[in-house]
Amino acid sequence: MSADDIIDILTRLPIFAKLDPGALRLIAFAAETRQLRAGDILFRQGDIADCGYLLLTGTVTLDGVEGADSGFRMVKDGDLLGETALLVPTKRPFTAIARQSSSVLRISRAIFLRALEEYPASAERLRKDMLTQITALGEELETYRRGLTSARAS
């Protein structure tokens, strides 16, 4: 897969959509492609996460996903696993297992943060976008809290 193909996929994801073309190119060239065979474990629940994985081809299931009817969720081409790990240290909340031959792009936190350092306008757009999302989540939680408080008072 070419760097341009990878950049095209990245621009479809919210965390990358606001980044400058140069930042995307840096990420596309610095990221590592990994090939997985059916049954290979990409990572395990509880592992320390220092990167995100972009599924390029194949099928991966996430085992132990809370709220999933069957306990796992399928991941499709173009999905990003570990978005939070691109920004901060965290632990993997589930186990990712390749269900067929698959290809993933490993994007390290160090590379992602370097891209933000080298392209500060991208970092500012991402910061504003994340602030908007966090504010909306806070408003949703407050609405939910008010609903619970009203229900208890009744």
C-alpha positions as a Markdown table, in Angstrom:
| # | Residue | x | y | z |
|---|---|---|---|---|
| 1 | Met | 0.0 | 0.0 | 0.0 |
| 2 | Ser | 1.4 | 3.4 | -0.9 |
| 3 | Ala | 1.8 | 6.4 | 1.4 |
| 4 | Asp | -0.9 | 8.2 | -0.5 |
| 5 | Asp | -3.3 | 5.3 | 0.0 |
| 6 | Ile | -2.5 | 5.4 | 3.7 |
| 7 | Ile | -3.0 | 9.1 | 3.9 |
| 8 | Asp | -6.3 | 8.7 | 2.2 |
| 9 | Ile | -7.4 | 6.2 | 4.8 |
| 10 | Leu | -6.1 | 8.4 | 7.7 |
| 11 | Thr | -8.1 | 11.5 | 6.5 |
| 12 | Arg | -11.3 | 9.5 | 7.0 |
| 13 | Leu | -10.7 | 9.2 | 10.7 |
| 14 | Pro | -11.6 | 12.1 | 13.0 |
| 15 | Ile | -8.3 | 12.2 | 14.9 |
| 16 | Phe | -6.4 | 12.5 | 11.6 |
| 17 | Ala | -8.9 | 14.5 | 9.6 |
| 18 | Lys | -7.7 | 17.9 | 10.8 |
| 19 | Leu | -4.0 | 17.3 | 10.4 |
| 20 | Asp | -1.9 | 19.1 | 7.8 |
| 21 | Pro | -0.9 | 17.0 | 4.7 |
| 22 | Gly | 2.7 | 17.2 | 5.9 |
| 23 | Ala | 1.8 | 15.7 | 9.3 |
| 24 | Leu | -0.1 | 12.9 | 7.6 |
| 25 | Arg | 2.8 | 12.2 | 5.3 |
| 26 | Leu | 5.2 | 12.0 | 8.3 |
| 27 | Ile | 2.9 | 9.5 | 10.0 |
| 28 | Ala | 2.4 | 7.5 | 6.9 |
| 29 | Phe | 6.1 | 7.1 | 6.2 |
| 30 | Ala | 7.1 | 6.5 | 9.9 |
| 31 | Ala | 4.4 | 4.0 | 10.7 |
| 32 | Glu | 5.2 | 0.3 | 10.6 |
| 33 | Thr | 3.1 | -2.2 | 8.6 |
| 34 | Arg | 2.6 | -5.6 | 10.3 |
| 35 | Gln | 1.2 | -8.7 | 8.8 |
| 36 | Leu | -0.9 | -11.0 | 10.9 |
| 37 | Arg | -2.0 | -14.6 | 10.3 |
| 38 | Ala | -5.3 | -15.9 | 11.4 |
| 39 | Gly | -5.2 | -16.5 | 15.1 |
| 40 | Asp | -2.4 | -14.0 | 15.8 |
| 41 | Ile | -3.0 | -11.8 | 18.8 |
| 42 | Leu | -2.3 | -8.1 | 18.0 |
| 43 | Phe | -2.5 | -7.2 | 21.7 |
| 44 | Arg | -4.0 | -8.5 | 25.0 |
| 45 | Gln | -6.4 | -6.9 | 27.4 |
| 46 | Gly | -4.5 | -5.1 | 30.1 |
| 47 | Asp | -1.3 | -4.6 | 27.9 |
| 48 | Ile | 0.3 | -1.1 | 28.1 |
| 49 | Ala | -0.7 | 0.8 | 25.0 |
| 50 | Asp | 1.9 | 3.0 | 23.3 |
| 51 | Cys | 0.4 | 3.0 | 19.8 |
| 52 | Gly | -2.7 | 2.9 | 17.7 |
| 53 | Tyr | -3.3 | 0.3 | 15.0 |
| 54 | Leu | -5.0 | 1.1 | 11.7 |
| 55 | Leu | -6.5 | -2.0 | 10.1 |
| 56 | Leu | -5.6 | -1.9 | 6.4 |
| 57 | Thr | -6.9 | -5.3 | 5.3 |
| 58 | Gly | -8.4 | -8.4 | 6.9 |
| 59 | Thr | -10.5 | -9.0 | 9.9 |
| 60 | Val | -9.8 | -8.5 | 13.6 |
| 61 | Thr | -12.1 | -9.2 | 16.5 |
| 62 | Leu | -12.0 | -7.4 | 19.9 |
| 63 | Asp | -12.6 | -9.9 | 22.6 |
| 64 | Gly | -14.0 | -8.7 | 25.9 |
| 65 | Val | -15.8 | -5.7 | 24.6 |
| 66 | Glu | -18.3 | -4.5 | 27.3 |
| 67 | Gly | -21.9 | -4.3 | 26.1 |
| 68 | Ala | -21.3 | -6.5 | 23.0 |
| 69 | Asp | -23.9 | -9.2 | 22.7 |
| 70 | Ser | -21.4 | -12.0 | 22.0 |
| 71 | Gly | -18.5 | -10.5 | 24.0 |
| 72 | Phe | -16.6 | -9.5 | 20.9 |
| 73 | Arg | -16.8 | -6.9 | 18.1 |
| 74 | Met | -15.5 | -7.2 | 14.5 |
| 75 | Val | -13.2 | -4.5 | 13.3 |
| 76 | Lys | -13.2 | -3.6 | 9.6 |
| 77 | Asp | -10.8 | -2.1 | 7.1 |
| 78 | Gly | -10.0 | 1.5 | 7.9 |
| 79 | Asp | -10.8 | 1.2 | 11.6 |
| 80 | Leu | -8.4 | 2.6 | 14.2 |
| 81 | Leu | -7.7 | 0.6 | 17.4 |
| 82 | Gly | -6.2 | 2.5 | 20.3 |
| 83 | Glu | -6.9 | 6.1 | 19.4 |
| 84 | Thr | -6.4 | 7.2 | 23.0 |
| 85 | Ala | -3.0 | 5.6 | 23.1 |
| 86 | Leu | -1.8 | 8.0 | 20.4 |
| 87 | Leu | -2.1 | 10.8 | 23.0 |
| 88 | Val | -1.6 | 9.3 | 26.5 |
| 89 | Pro | -0.4 | 6.2 | 28.2 |
| 90 | Thr | -3.2 | 3.7 | 28.7 |
| 91 | Lys | -4.0 | 0.0 | 29.0 |
| 92 | Arg | -5.7 | -2.0 | 26.3 |
| 93 | Pro | -9.4 | -2.6 | 27.3 |
| 94 | Phe | -9.7 | -5.7 | 25.2 |
| 95 | Thr | -7.8 | -8.4 | 23.3 |
| 96 | Ala | -7.4 | -8.0 | 19.5 |
| 97 | Ile | -7.2 | -11.2 | 17.5 |
| 98 | Ala | -6.7 | -11.6 | 13.7 |
| 99 | Arg | -9.5 | -13.8 | 12.3 |
| 100 | Gln | -7.9 | -14.0 | 8.9 |
| 101 | Ser | -4.7 | -12.8 | 7.2 |
| 102 | Ser | -4.6 | -9.1 | 8.0 |
| 103 | Ser | -2.4 | -6.1 | 7.7 |
| 104 | Val | -2.2 | -3.3 | 10.2 |
| 105 | Leu | -0.3 | 0.0 | 10.4 |
| 106 | Arg | 1.3 | 0.5 | 13.8 |
| 107 | Ile | 1.3 | 4.3 | 14.6 |
| 108 | Ser | 3.4 | 5.0 | 17.7 |
| 109 | Arg | 2.5 | 7.7 | 20.1 |
| 110 | Ala | 6.0 | 9.1 | 19.7 |
| 111 | Ile | 5.4 | 9.6 | 15.9 |
| 112 | Phe | 2.0 | 11.0 | 16.4 |
| 113 | Leu | 3.2 | 13.5 | 19.0 |
| 114 | Arg | 6.2 | 14.4 | 16.8 |
| 115 | Ala | 3.8 | 15.2 | 13.9 |
| 116 | Leu | 1.8 | 17.5 | 16.2 |
| 117 | Glu | 5.0 | 19.2 | 17.4 |
| 118 | Glu | 6.2 | 19.8 | 13.8 |
| 119 | Tyr | 2.8 | 21.0 | 12.7 |
| 120 | Pro | 1.5 | 23.1 | 15.5 |
| 121 | Ala | -1.5 | 24.3 | 13.5 |
| 122 | Ser | -2.6 | 20.7 | 13.3 |
| 123 | Ala | -2.2 | 20.3 | 17.0 |
| 124 | Glu | -4.3 | 23.4 | 17.6 |
| 125 | Arg | -7.1 | 22.1 | 15.3 |
| 126 | Leu | -7.1 | 18.7 | 17.0 |
| 127 | Arg | -7.1 | 20.4 | 20.5 |
| 128 | Lys | -10.2 | 22.5 | 19.5 |
| 129 | Asp | -12.0 | 19.4 | 18.0 |
| 130 | Met | -11.3 | 17.4 | 21.2 |
| 131 | Leu | -12.5 | 20.2 | 23.4 |
| 132 | Thr | -15.7 | 20.4 | 21.5 |
| 133 | Gln | -16.2 | 16.6 | 21.9 |
| 134 | Ile | -15.4 | 16.8 | 25.6 |
| 135 | Thr | -17.8 | 19.7 | 26.1 |
| 136 | Ala | -20.6 | 17.9 | 24.3 |
| 137 | Leu | -20.0 | 14.8 | 26.4 |
| 138 | Gly | -20.1 | 16.9 | 29.6 |
| 139 | Glu | -23.4 | 18.3 | 28.5 |
| 140 | Glu | -24.8 | 14.9 | 27.8 |
| 141 | Leu | -23.7 | 13.6 | 31.2 |
| 142 | Glu | -25.2 | 16.6 | 32.9 |
| 143 | Thr | -28.5 | 16.0 | 31.1 |
| 144 | Tyr | -28.4 | 12.4 | 32.2 |
| 145 | Arg | -27.6 | 13.4 | 35.8 |
| 146 | Arg | -30.5 | 15.8 | 35.9 |
| 147 | Gly | -32.8 | 13.0 | 34.6 |
| 148 | Leu | -31.6 | 10.6 | 37.3 |
| 149 | Thr | -32.0 | 13.3 | 40.0 |
| 150 | Ser | -35.6 | 14.1 | 38.8 |
| 151 | Ala | -36.5 | 10.3 | 38.7 |
| 152 | Arg | -35.2 | 9.8 | 42.3 |
| 153 | Ala | -37.2 | 12.9 | 43.5 |
| 154 | Ser | -40.4 | 11.5 | 42.0 |
